[in-house]
């Protein structure tokens, strides 16, 4: 019998969940590795940083519609 492999969960955690953690989350998602569930969060969530949105847009990843998430969600 083939057993389905359980996905590994990764949480990138930074203070505001506004730049580095958002970028890390979406870069790993963009790699398309289906073995991982990827999330990001912050202790004091704010908004996604304008420069993070701009840099990610340069490589075709649109963060403009995403919000910072609190660690409490996880």
JSON list of N, CA and C in Angstrom, two decimals:
[
{"chain": "A", "resi": 1, "resn": "UNK", "atom": "N", "xyz": [0.83, -1.20, 0.00]},
{"chain": "A", "resi": 1, "resn": "UNK", "atom": "CA", "xyz": [0.00, 0.00, 0.00]},
{"chain": "A", "resi": 1, "resn": "UNK", "atom": "C", "xyz": [0.87, 1.25, 0.00]},
{"chain": "A", "resi": 2, "resn": "UNK", "atom": "N", "xyz": [0.46, 2.20, -0.78]},
{"chain": "A", "resi": 2, "resn": "UNK", "atom": "CA", "xyz": [1.13, 3.49, -0.77]},
{"chain": "A", "resi": 2, "resn": "UNK", "atom": "C", "xyz": [0.47, 4.39, 0.26]},
{"chain": "A", "resi": 3, "resn": "UNK", "atom": "N", "xyz": [1.26, 4.87, 1.18]},
{"chain": "A", "resi": 3, "resn": "UNK", "atom": "CA", "xyz": [0.72, 5.83, 2.14]},
{"chain": "A", "resi": 3, "resn": "UNK", "atom": "C", "xyz": [1.07, 7.22, 1.67]},
{"chain": "A", "resi": 4, "resn": "UNK", "atom": "N", "xyz": [0.10, 8.11, 1.73]},
{"chain": "A", "resi": 4, "resn": "UNK", "atom": "CA", "xyz": [0.36, 9.50, 1.35]},
{"chain": "A", "resi": 4, "resn": "UNK", "atom": "C", "xyz": [1.32, 10.12, 2.35]},
{"chain": "A", "resi": 5, "resn": "UNK", "atom": "N", "xyz": [2.34, 10.78, 1.83]},
{"chain": "A", "resi": 5, "resn": "UNK", "atom": "CA", "xyz": [3.28, 11.45, 2.70]},
{"chain": "A", "resi": 5, "resn": "UNK", "atom": "C", "xyz": [2.64, 12.70, 3.29]},
{"chain": "A", "resi": 6, "resn": "UNK", "atom": "N", "xyz": [2.86, 12.89, 4.56]},
{"chain": "A", "resi": 6, "resn": "UNK", "atom": "CA", "xyz": [2.33, 14.08, 5.22]},
{"chain": "A", "resi": 6, "resn": "UNK", "atom": "C", "xyz": [3.22, 15.26, 4.88]},
{"chain": "A", "resi": 7, "resn": "UNK", "atom": "N", "xyz": [2.59, 16.38, 4.53]},
{"chain": "A", "resi": 7, "resn": "UNK", "atom": "CA", "xyz": [3.35, 17.57, 4.20]},
{"chain": "A", "resi": 7, "resn": "UNK", "atom": "C", "xyz": [4.01, 18.14, 5.45]},
{"chain": "A", "resi": 8, "resn": "UNK", "atom": "N", "xyz": [5.21, 18.63, 5.28]},
{"chain": "A", "resi": 8, "resn": "UNK", "atom": "CA", "xyz": [5.91, 19.32, 6.35]},
{"chain": "A", "resi": 8, "resn": "UNK", "atom": "C", "xyz": [5.41, 20.76, 6.38]},
{"chain": "A", "resi": 9, "resn": "UNK", "atom": "N", "xyz": [5.25, 21.30, 7.58]},
{"chain": "A", "resi": 9, "resn": "UNK", "atom": "CA", "xyz": [4.76, 22.66, 7.74]},
{"chain": "A", "resi": 9, "resn": "UNK", "atom": "C", "xyz": [5.92, 23.58, 8.11]},
{"chain": "A", "resi": 10, "resn": "UNK", "atom": "N", "xyz": [5.98, 24.71, 7.43]},
{"chain": "A", "resi": 10, "resn": "UNK", "atom": "CA", "xyz": [7.02, 25.71, 7.69]},
{"chain": "A", "resi": 10, "resn": "UNK", "atom": "C", "xyz": [6.33, 27.03, 8.00]},
{"chain": "A", "resi": 11, "resn": "UNK", "atom": "N", "xyz": [6.75, 27.66, 9.10]},
{"chain": "A", "resi": 11, "resn": "UNK", "atom": "CA", "xyz": [6.24, 28.98, 9.47]},
{"chain": "A", "resi": 11, "resn": "UNK", "atom": "C", "xyz": [7.42, 29.93, 9.57]},
{"chain": "A", "resi": 12, "resn": "UNK", "atom": "N", "xyz": [7.42, 30.95, 8.71]},
{"chain": "A", "resi": 12, "resn": "UNK", "atom": "CA", "xyz": [8.43, 32.01, 8.80]},
{"chain": "A", "resi": 12, "resn": "UNK", "atom": "C", "xyz": [7.88, 33.07, 9.74]},
{"chain": "A", "resi": 13, "resn": "UNK", "atom": "N", "xyz": [8.63, 33.38, 10.77]},
{"chain": "A", "resi": 13, "resn": "UNK", "atom": "CA", "xyz": [8.16, 34.29, 11.81]},
{"chain": "A", "resi": 13, "resn": "UNK", "atom": "C", "xyz": [9.11, 35.47, 11.95]},
{"chain": "A", "resi": 14, "resn": "UNK", "atom": "N", "xyz": [8.57, 36.67, 11.76]},
{"chain": "A", "resi": 14, "resn": "UNK", "atom": "CA", "xyz": [9.30, 37.91, 11.99]},
{"chain": "A", "resi": 14, "resn": "UNK", "atom": "C", "xyz": [8.36, 38.85, 12.73]},
{"chain": "A", "resi": 15, "resn": "UNK", "atom": "N", "xyz": [8.89, 39.88, 13.30]},
{"chain": "A", "resi": 15, "resn": "UNK", "atom": "CA", "xyz": [8.13, 40.76, 14.18]},
{"chain": "A", "resi": 15, "resn": "UNK", "atom": "C", "xyz": [6.83, 41.26, 13.56]},
{"chain": "A", "resi": 16, "resn": "UNK", "atom": "N", "xyz": [6.91, 41.90, 12.40]},
{"chain": "A", "resi": 16, "resn": "UNK", "atom": "CA", "xyz": [5.71, 42.53, 11.82]},
{"chain": "A", "resi": 16, "resn": "UNK", "atom": "C", "xyz": [5.06, 41.75, 10.69]},
{"chain": "A", "resi": 17, "resn": "UNK", "atom": "N", "xyz": [5.68, 40.69, 10.24]},
{"chain": "A", "resi": 17, "resn": "UNK", "atom": "CA", "xyz": [5.19, 39.94, 9.08]},
{"chain": "A", "resi": 17, "resn": "UNK", "atom": "C", "xyz": [4.90, 40.89, 7.93]},
{"chain": "A", "resi": 18, "resn": "UNK", "atom": "N", "xyz": [5.87, 41.77, 7.68]},
{"chain": "A", "resi": 18, "resn": "UNK", "atom": "CA", "xyz": [5.64, 42.78, 6.66]},
{"chain": "A", "resi": 18, "resn": "UNK", "atom": "C", "xyz": [6.57, 42.66, 5.45]},
{"chain": "A", "resi": 19, "resn": "UNK", "atom": "N", "xyz": [7.71, 42.01, 5.59]},
{"chain": "A", "resi": 19, "resn": "UNK", "atom": "CA", "xyz": [8.63, 41.96, 4.47]},
{"chain": "A", "resi": 19, "resn": "UNK", "atom": "C", "xyz": [9.31, 40.59, 4.36]},
{"chain": "A", "resi": 20, "resn": "UNK", "atom": "N", "xyz": [10.33, 40.35, 5.18]},
{"chain": "A", "resi": 20, "resn": "UNK", "atom": "CA", "xyz": [11.14, 39.13, 5.03]},
{"chain": "A", "resi": 20, "resn": "UNK", "atom": "C", "xyz": [10.32, 37.85, 5.15]},
{"chain": "A", "resi": 21, "resn": "UNK", "atom": "N", "xyz": [9.45, 37.78, 6.12]},
{"chain": "A", "resi": 21, "resn": "UNK", "atom": "CA", "xyz": [8.67, 36.55, 6.29]},
{"chain": "A", "resi": 21, "resn": "UNK", "atom": "C", "xyz": [7.69, 36.36, 5.14]},
{"chain": "A", "resi": 22, "resn": "UNK", "atom": "N", "xyz": [7.08, 37.45, 4.67]},
{"chain": "A", "resi": 22, "resn": "UNK", "atom": "CA", "xyz": [6.17, 37.36, 3.52]},
{"chain": "A", "resi": 22, "resn": "UNK", "atom": "C", "xyz": [6.94, 36.90, 2.28]},
{"chain": "A", "resi": 23, "resn": "UNK", "atom": "N", "xyz": [8.12, 37.50, 2.08]},
{"chain": "A", "resi": 23, "resn": "UNK", "atom": "CA", "xyz": [8.93, 37.14, 0.91]},
{"chain": "A", "resi": 23, "resn": "UNK", "atom": "C", "xyz": [9.37, 35.68, 0.98]},
{"chain": "A", "resi": 24, "resn": "UNK", "atom": "N", "xyz": [9.80, 35.24, 2.15]},
{"chain": "A", "resi": 24, "resn": "UNK", "atom": "CA", "xyz": [10.24, 33.85, 2.31]},
{"chain": "A", "resi": 24, "resn": "UNK", "atom": "C", "xyz": [9.09, 32.88, 2.04]},
{"chain": "A", "resi": 25, "resn": "UNK", "atom": "N", "xyz": [7.92, 33.20, 2.59]},
{"chain": "A", "resi": 25, "resn": "UNK", "atom": "CA", "xyz": [6.74, 32.35, 2.38]},
{"chain": "A", "resi": 25, "resn": "UNK", "atom": "C", "xyz": [6.46, 32.17, 0.89]},
{"chain": "A", "resi": 26, "resn": "UNK", "atom": "N", "xyz": [6.39, 33.29, 0.18]},
{"chain": "A", "resi": 26, "resn": "UNK", "atom": "CA", "xyz": [5.98, 33.22, -1.22]},
{"chain": "A", "resi": 26, "resn": "UNK", "atom": "C", "xyz": [7.09, 32.74, -2.14]},
{"chain": "A", "resi": 27, "resn": "UNK", "atom": "N", "xyz": [8.34, 32.95, -1.78]},
{"chain": "A", "resi": 27, "resn": "UNK", "atom": "CA", "xyz": [9.42, 32.37, -2.58]},
{"chain": "A", "resi": 27, "resn": "UNK", "atom": "C", "xyz": [9.39, 30.84, -2.49]},
{"chain": "A", "resi": 28, "resn": "UNK", "atom": "N", "xyz": [9.19, 30.32, -1.30]},
{"chain": "A", "resi": 28, "resn": "UNK", "atom": "CA", "xyz": [9.13, 28.87, -1.16]},
{"chain": "A", "resi": 28, "resn": "UNK", "atom": "C", "xyz": [7.89, 28.31, -1.87]},
{"chain": "A", "resi": 29, "resn": "UNK", "atom": "N", "xyz": [6.77, 29.01, -1.77]},
{"chain": "A", "resi": 29, "resn": "UNK", "atom": "CA", "xyz": [5.57, 28.57, -2.48]},
{"chain": "A", "resi": 29, "resn": "UNK", "atom": "C", "xyz": [5.80, 28.57, -4.00]},
{"chain": "A", "resi": 30, "resn": "UNK", "atom": "N", "xyz": [6.54, 29.58, -4.48]},
{"chain": "A", "resi": 30, "resn": "UNK", "atom": "CA", "xyz": [6.80, 29.70, -5.91]},
{"chain": "A", "resi": 30, "resn": "UNK", "atom": "C", "xyz": [7.68, 28.58, -6.44]},
{"chain": "A", "resi": 31, "resn": "UNK", "atom": "N", "xyz": [8.47, 27.97, -5.56]},
{"chain": "A", "resi": 31, "resn": "UNK", "atom": "CA", "xyz": [9.30, 26.86, -6.00]},
{"chain": "A", "resi": 31, "resn": "UNK", "atom": "C", "xyz": [8.46, 25.66, -6.40]},
{"chain": "A", "resi": 32, "resn": "UNK", "atom": "N", "xyz": [7.21, 25.66, -5.94]},
{"chain": "A", "resi": 32, "resn": "UNK", "atom": "CA", "xyz": [6.28, 24.62, -6.34]},
{"chain": "A", "resi": 32, "resn": "UNK", "atom": "C", "xyz": [6.51, 23.27, -5.71]},
{"chain": "A", "resi": 33, "resn": "UNK", "atom": "N", "xyz": [7.28, 23.22, -4.63]},
{"chain": "A", "resi": 33, "resn": "UNK", "atom": "CA", "xyz": [7.50, 21.96, -3.95]},
{"chain": "A", "resi": 33, "resn": "UNK", "atom": "C", "xyz": [6.26, 21.61, -3.14]},
{"chain": "A", "resi": 34, "resn": "UNK", "atom": "N", "xyz": [5.57, 20.60, -3.56]},
{"chain": "A", "resi": 34, "resn": "UNK", "atom": "CA", "xyz": [4.30, 20.25, -2.95]},
{"chain": "A", "resi": 34, "resn": "UNK", "atom": "C", "xyz": [4.46, 19.48, -1.63]},
{"chain": "A", "resi": 35, "resn": "UNK", "atom": "N", "xyz": [5.68, 19.32, -1.15]},
{"chain": "A", "resi": 35, "resn": "UNK", "atom": "CA", "xyz": [5.92, 18.60, 0.09]},
{"chain": "A", "resi": 35, "resn": "UNK", "atom": "C", "xyz": [5.74, 19.48, 1.33]},
{"chain": "A", "resi": 36, "resn": "UNK", "atom": "N", "xyz": [5.52, 20.78, 1.11]},
{"chain": "A", "resi": 36, "resn": "UNK", "atom": "CA", "xyz": [5.48, 21.72, 2.23]},
{"chain": "A", "resi": 36, "resn": "UNK", "atom": "C", "xyz": [4.20, 22.55, 2.24]},
{"chain": "A", "resi": 37, "resn": "UNK", "atom": "N", "xyz": [3.71, 22.82, 3.45]},
{"chain": "A", "resi": 37, "resn": "UNK", "atom": "CA", "xyz": [2.69, 23.84, 3.67]},
{"chain": "A", "resi": 37, "resn": "UNK", "atom": "C", "xyz": [3.45, 25.01, 4.25]},
{"chain": "A", "resi": 38, "resn": "UNK", "atom": "N", "xyz": [3.39, 26.17, 3.60]},
{"chain": "A", "resi": 38, "resn": "UNK", "atom": "CA", "xyz": [4.22, 27.30, 3.98]},
{"chain": "A", "resi": 38, "resn": "UNK", "atom": "C", "xyz": [3.35, 28.45, 4.46]},
{"chain": "A", "resi": 39, "resn": "UNK", "atom": "N", "xyz": [3.75, 29.05, 5.57]},
{"chain": "A", "resi": 39, "resn": "UNK", "atom": "CA", "xyz": [3.02, 30.16, 6.17]},
{"chain": "A", "resi": 39, "resn": "UNK", "atom": "C", "xyz": [4.02, 31.20, 6.67]},
{"chain": "A", "resi": 40, "resn": "UNK", "atom": "N", "xyz": [3.50, 32.40, 6.94]},
{"chain": "A", "resi": 40, "resn": "UNK", "atom": "CA", "xyz": [4.31, 33.42, 7.61]},
{"chain": "A", "resi": 40, "resn": "UNK", "atom": "C", "xyz": [3.41, 34.15, 8.58]},
{"chain": "A", "resi": 41, "resn": "UNK", "atom": "N", "xyz": [4.03, 34.71, 9.62]},
{"chain": "A", "resi": 41, "resn": "UNK", "atom": "CA", "xyz": [3.26, 35.42, 10.64]},
{"chain": "A", "resi": 41, "resn": "UNK", "atom": "C", "xyz": [4.20, 36.35, 11.40]},
{"chain": "A", "resi": 42, "resn": "UNK", "atom": "N", "xyz": [3.58, 37.18, 12.25]},
{"chain": "A", "resi": 42, "resn": "UNK", "atom": "CA", "xyz": [4.37, 38.09, 13.06]},
{"chain": "A", "resi": 42, "resn": "UNK", "atom": "C", "xyz": [3.79, 38.23, 14.45]},
{"chain": "A", "resi": 43, "resn": "UNK", "atom": "N", "xyz": [4.62, 38.69, 15.37]},
{"chain": "A", "resi": 43, "resn": "UNK", "atom": "CA", "xyz": [4.18, 38.93, 16.74]},
{"chain": "A", "resi": 43, "resn": "UNK", "atom": "C", "xyz": [3.32, 40.19, 16.81]},
{"chain": "A", "resi": 44, "resn": "UNK", "atom": "N", "xyz": [3.71, 41.19, 16.01]},
{"chain": "A", "resi": 44, "resn": "UNK", "atom": "CA", "xyz": [2.97, 42.46, 15.92]},
{"chain": "A", "resi": 44, "resn": "UNK", "atom": "C", "xyz": [2.69, 42.76, 14.46]},
{"chain": "A", "resi": 45, "resn": "UNK", "atom": "N", "xyz": [1.73, 42.05, 13.85]},
{"chain": "A", "resi": 45, "resn": "UNK", "atom": "CA", "xyz": [1.50, 42.21, 12.42]},
{"chain": "A", "resi": 45, "resn": "UNK", "atom": "C", "xyz": [1.14, 43.65, 12.07]},
{"chain": "A", "resi": 46, "resn": "UNK", "atom": "N", "xyz": [1.60, 44.07, 10.91]},
{"chain": "A", "resi": 46, "resn": "UNK", "atom": "CA", "xyz": [1.30, 45.42, 10.44]},
{"chain": "A", "resi": 46, "resn": "UNK", "atom": "C", "xyz": [0.72, 45.31, 9.04]},
{"chain": "A", "resi": 47, "resn": "UNK", "atom": "N", "xyz": [1.39, 45.84, 8.06]},
{"chain": "A", "resi": 47, "resn": "UNK", "atom": "CA", "xyz": [0.95, 45.68, 6.67]},
{"chain": "A", "resi": 47, "resn": "UNK", "atom": "C", "xyz": [2.16, 45.24, 5.86]},
{"chain": "A", "resi": 48, "resn": "UNK", "atom": "N", "xyz": [1.90, 44.67, 4.70]},
{"chain": "A", "resi": 48, "resn": "UNK", "atom": "CA", "xyz": [3.00, 44.22, 3.87]},
{"chain": "A", "resi": 48, "resn": "UNK", "atom": "C", "xyz": [3.75, 45.45, 3.35]},
{"chain": "A", "resi": 49, "resn": "UNK", "atom": "N", "xyz": [5.06, 45.42, 3.51]},
{"chain": "A", "resi": 49, "resn": "UNK", "atom": "CA", "xyz": [5.93, 46.53, 3.16]},
{"chain": "A", "resi": 49, "resn": "UNK", "atom": "C", "xyz": [5.88, 46.82, 1.65]},
{"chain": "A", "resi": 50, "resn": "UNK", "atom": "N", "xyz": [5.77, 48.10, 1.31]},
{"chain": "A", "resi": 50, "resn": "UNK", "atom": "CA", "xyz": [5.71, 48.53, -0.09]},
{"chain": "A", "resi": 50, "resn": "UNK", "atom": "C", "xyz": [6.90, 48.01, -0.88]},
{"chain": "A", "resi": 51, "resn": "UNK", "atom": "N", "xyz": [8.10, 48.06, -0.30]},
{"chain": "A", "resi": 51, "resn": "UNK", "atom": "CA", "xyz": [9.30, 47.63, -1.01]},
{"chain": "A", "resi": 51, "resn": "UNK", "atom": "C", "xyz": [9.32, 46.11, -1.21]},
{"chain": "A", "resi": 52, "resn": "UNK", "atom": "N", "xyz": [8.79, 45.37, -0.27]},
{"chain": "A", "resi": 52, "resn": "UNK", "atom": "CA", "xyz": [8.68, 43.92, -0.44]},
{"chain": "A", "resi": 52, "resn": "UNK", "atom": "C", "xyz": [7.74, 43.61, -1.60]},
{"chain": "A", "resi": 53, "resn": "UNK", "atom": "N", "xyz": [6.64, 44.32, -1.67]},
{"chain": "A", "resi": 53, "resn": "UNK", "atom": "CA", "xyz": [5.69, 44.14, -2.78]},
{"chain": "A", "resi": 53, "resn": "UNK", "atom": "C", "xyz": [6.37, 44.45, -4.10]},
{"chain": "A", "resi": 54, "resn": "UNK", "atom": "N", "xyz": [7.12, 45.55, -4.13]},
{"chain": "A", "resi": 54, "resn": "UNK", "atom": "CA", "xyz": [7.80, 45.99, -5.35]},
{"chain": "A", "resi": 54, "resn": "UNK", "atom": "C", "xyz": [8.86, 44.98, -5.80]},
{"chain": "A", "resi": 55, "resn": "UNK", "atom": "N", "xyz": [9.69, 44.52, -4.88]},
{"chain": "A", "resi": 55, "resn": "UNK", "atom": "CA", "xyz": [10.75, 43.57, -5.22]},
{"chain": "A", "resi": 55, "resn": "UNK", "atom": "C", "xyz": [10.17, 42.24, -5.71]},
{"chain": "A", "resi": 56, "resn": "UNK", "atom": "N", "xyz": [9.14, 41.75, -5.03]},
{"chain": "A", "resi": 56, "resn": "UNK", "atom": "CA", "xyz": [8.56, 40.48, -5.43]},
{"chain": "A", "resi": 56, "resn": "UNK", "atom": "C", "xyz": [7.86, 40.60, -6.79]},
{"chain": "A", "resi": 57, "resn": "UNK", "atom": "N", "xyz": [7.29, 41.76, -7.08]},
{"chain": "A", "resi": 57, "resn": "UNK", "atom": "CA", "xyz": [6.66, 41.98, -8.38]},
{"chain": "A", "resi": 57, "resn": "UNK", "atom": "C", "xyz": [7.69, 41.85, -9.51]},
{"chain": "A", "resi": 58, "resn": "UNK", "atom": "N", "xyz": [8.93, 42.23, -9.23]},
{"chain": "A", "resi": 58, "resn": "UNK", "atom": "CA", "xyz": [9.98, 42.13, -10.23]},
{"chain": "A", "resi": 58, "resn": "UNK", "atom": "C", "xyz": [10.24, 40.70, -10.66]},
{"chain": "A", "resi": 59, "resn": "UNK", "atom": "N", "xyz": [9.90, 39.74, -9.81]},
{"chain": "A", "resi": 59, "resn": "UNK", "atom": "CA", "xyz": [10.09, 38.32, -10.18]},
{"chain": "A", "resi": 59, "resn": "UNK", "atom": "C", "xyz": [8.75, 37.62, -10.41]},
{"chain": "A", "resi": 60, "resn": "UNK", "atom": "N", "xyz": [7.69, 38.42, -10.56]},
{"chain": "A", "resi": 60, "resn": "UNK", "atom": "CA", "xyz": [6.39, 37.87, -10.94]},
{"chain": "A", "resi": 60, "resn": "UNK", "atom": "C", "xyz": [5.53, 37.36, -9.80]},
{"chain": "A", "resi": 61, "resn": "UNK", "atom": "N", "xyz": [5.81, 37.76, -8.57]},
{"chain": "A", "resi": 61, "resn": "UNK", "atom": "CA", "xyz": [5.00, 37.35, -7.43]},
{"chain": "A", "resi": 61, "resn": "UNK", "atom": "C", "xyz": [4.28, 38.58, -6.88]},
{"chain": "A", "resi": 62, "resn": "UNK", "atom": "N", "xyz": [2.96, 38.55, -6.89]},
{"chain": "A", "resi": 62, "resn": "UNK", "atom": "CA", "xyz": [2.15, 39.69, -6.46]},
{"chain": "A", "resi": 62, "resn": "UNK", "atom": "C", "xyz": [1.75, 39.56, -5.00]},
{"chain": "A", "resi": 63, "resn": "UNK", "atom": "N", "xyz": [2.35, 40.38, -4.15]},
{"chain": "A", "resi": 63, "resn": "UNK", "atom": "CA", "xyz": [2.01, 40.38, -2.72]},
{"chain": "A", "resi": 63, "resn": "UNK", "atom": "C", "xyz": [1.03, 41.49, -2.37]},
{"chain": "A", "resi": 64, "resn": "UNK", "atom": "N", "xyz": [0.60, 42.25, -3.35]},
{"chain": "A", "resi": 64, "resn": "UNK", "atom": "CA", "xyz": [-0.21, 43.43, -3.08]},
{"chain": "A", "resi": 64, "resn": "UNK", "atom": "C", "xyz": [-1.56, 43.13, -2.42]},
{"chain": "A", "resi": 65, "resn": "UNK", "atom": "N", "xyz": [-2.05, 41.92, -2.57]},
{"chain": "A", "resi": 65, "resn": "UNK", "atom": "CA", "xyz": [-3.37, 41.57, -2.02]},
{"chain": "A", "resi": 65, "resn": "UNK", "atom": "C", "xyz": [-3.29, 40.85, -0.68]},
{"chain": "A", "resi": 66, "resn": "UNK", "atom": "N", "xyz": [-2.08, 40.66, -0.17]},
{"chain": "A", "resi": 66, "resn": "UNK", "atom": "CA", "xyz": [-1.91, 39.89, 1.05]},
{"chain": "A", "resi": 66, "resn": "UNK", "atom": "C", "xyz": [-1.79, 40.77, 2.28]},
{"chain": "A", "resi": 67, "resn": "UNK", "atom": "N", "xyz": [-2.18, 40.23, 3.40]},
{"chain": "A", "resi": 67, "resn": "UNK", "atom": "CA", "xyz": [-2.14, 40.94, 4.67]},
{"chain": "A", "resi": 67, "resn": "UNK", "atom": "C", "xyz": [-1.15, 40.28, 5.61]},
{"chain": "A", "resi": 68, "resn": "UNK", "atom": "N", "xyz": [-0.63, 41.05, 6.53]},
{"chain": "A", "resi": 68, "resn": "UNK", "atom": "CA", "xyz": [0.20, 40.49, 7.58]},
{"chain": "A", "resi": 68, "resn": "UNK", "atom": "C", "xyz": [-0.68, 39.65, 8.50]},
{"chain": "A", "resi": 69, "resn": "UNK", "atom": "N", "xyz": [-0.13, 38.54, 8.98]},
{"chain": "A", "resi": 69, "resn": "UNK", "atom": "CA", "xyz": [-0.90, 37.64, 9.84]},
{"chain": "A", "resi": 69, "resn": "UNK", "atom": "C", "xyz": [-0.25, 37.56, 11.23]},
{"chain": "A", "resi": 70, "resn": "UNK", "atom": "N", "xyz": [-1.07, 37.36, 12.22]},
{"chain": "A", "resi": 70, "resn": "UNK", "atom": "CA", "xyz": [-0.59, 37.24, 13.59]},
{"chain": "A", "resi": 70, "resn": "UNK", "atom": "C", "xyz": [-0.20, 35.80, 13.91]},
{"chain": "A", "resi": 71, "resn": "UNK", "atom": "N", "xyz": [0.81, 35.65, 14.75]},
{"chain": "A", "resi": 71, "resn": "UNK", "atom": "CA", "xyz": [1.22, 34.33, 15.21]},
{"chain": "A", "resi": 71, "resn": "UNK", "atom": "C", "xyz": [0.06, 33.62, 15.91]},
{"chain": "A", "resi": 72, "resn": "UNK", "atom": "N", "xyz": [-0.86, 34.39, 16.48]},
{"chain": "A", "resi": 72, "resn": "UNK", "atom": "CA", "xyz": [-2.02, 33.81, 17.17]},
{"chain": "A", "resi": 72, "resn": "UNK", "atom": "C", "xyz": [-2.87, 32.96, 16.24]},
{"chain": "A", "resi": 73, "resn": "UNK", "atom": "N", "xyz": [-2.82, 33.25, 14.95]},
{"chain": "A", "resi": 73, "resn": "UNK", "atom": "CA", "xyz": [-3.58, 32.47, 13.97]},
{"chain": "A", "resi": 73, "resn": "UNK", "atom": "C", "xyz": [-3.08, 31.04, 13.87]},
{"chain": "A", "resi": 74, "resn": "UNK", "atom": "N", "xyz": [-1.82, 30.85, 14.23]},
{"chain": "A", "resi": 74, "resn": "UNK", "atom": "CA", "xyz": [-1.20, 29.53, 14.09]},
{"chain": "A", "resi": 74, "resn": "UNK", "atom": "C", "xyz": [-0.99, 28.85, 15.41]}
]
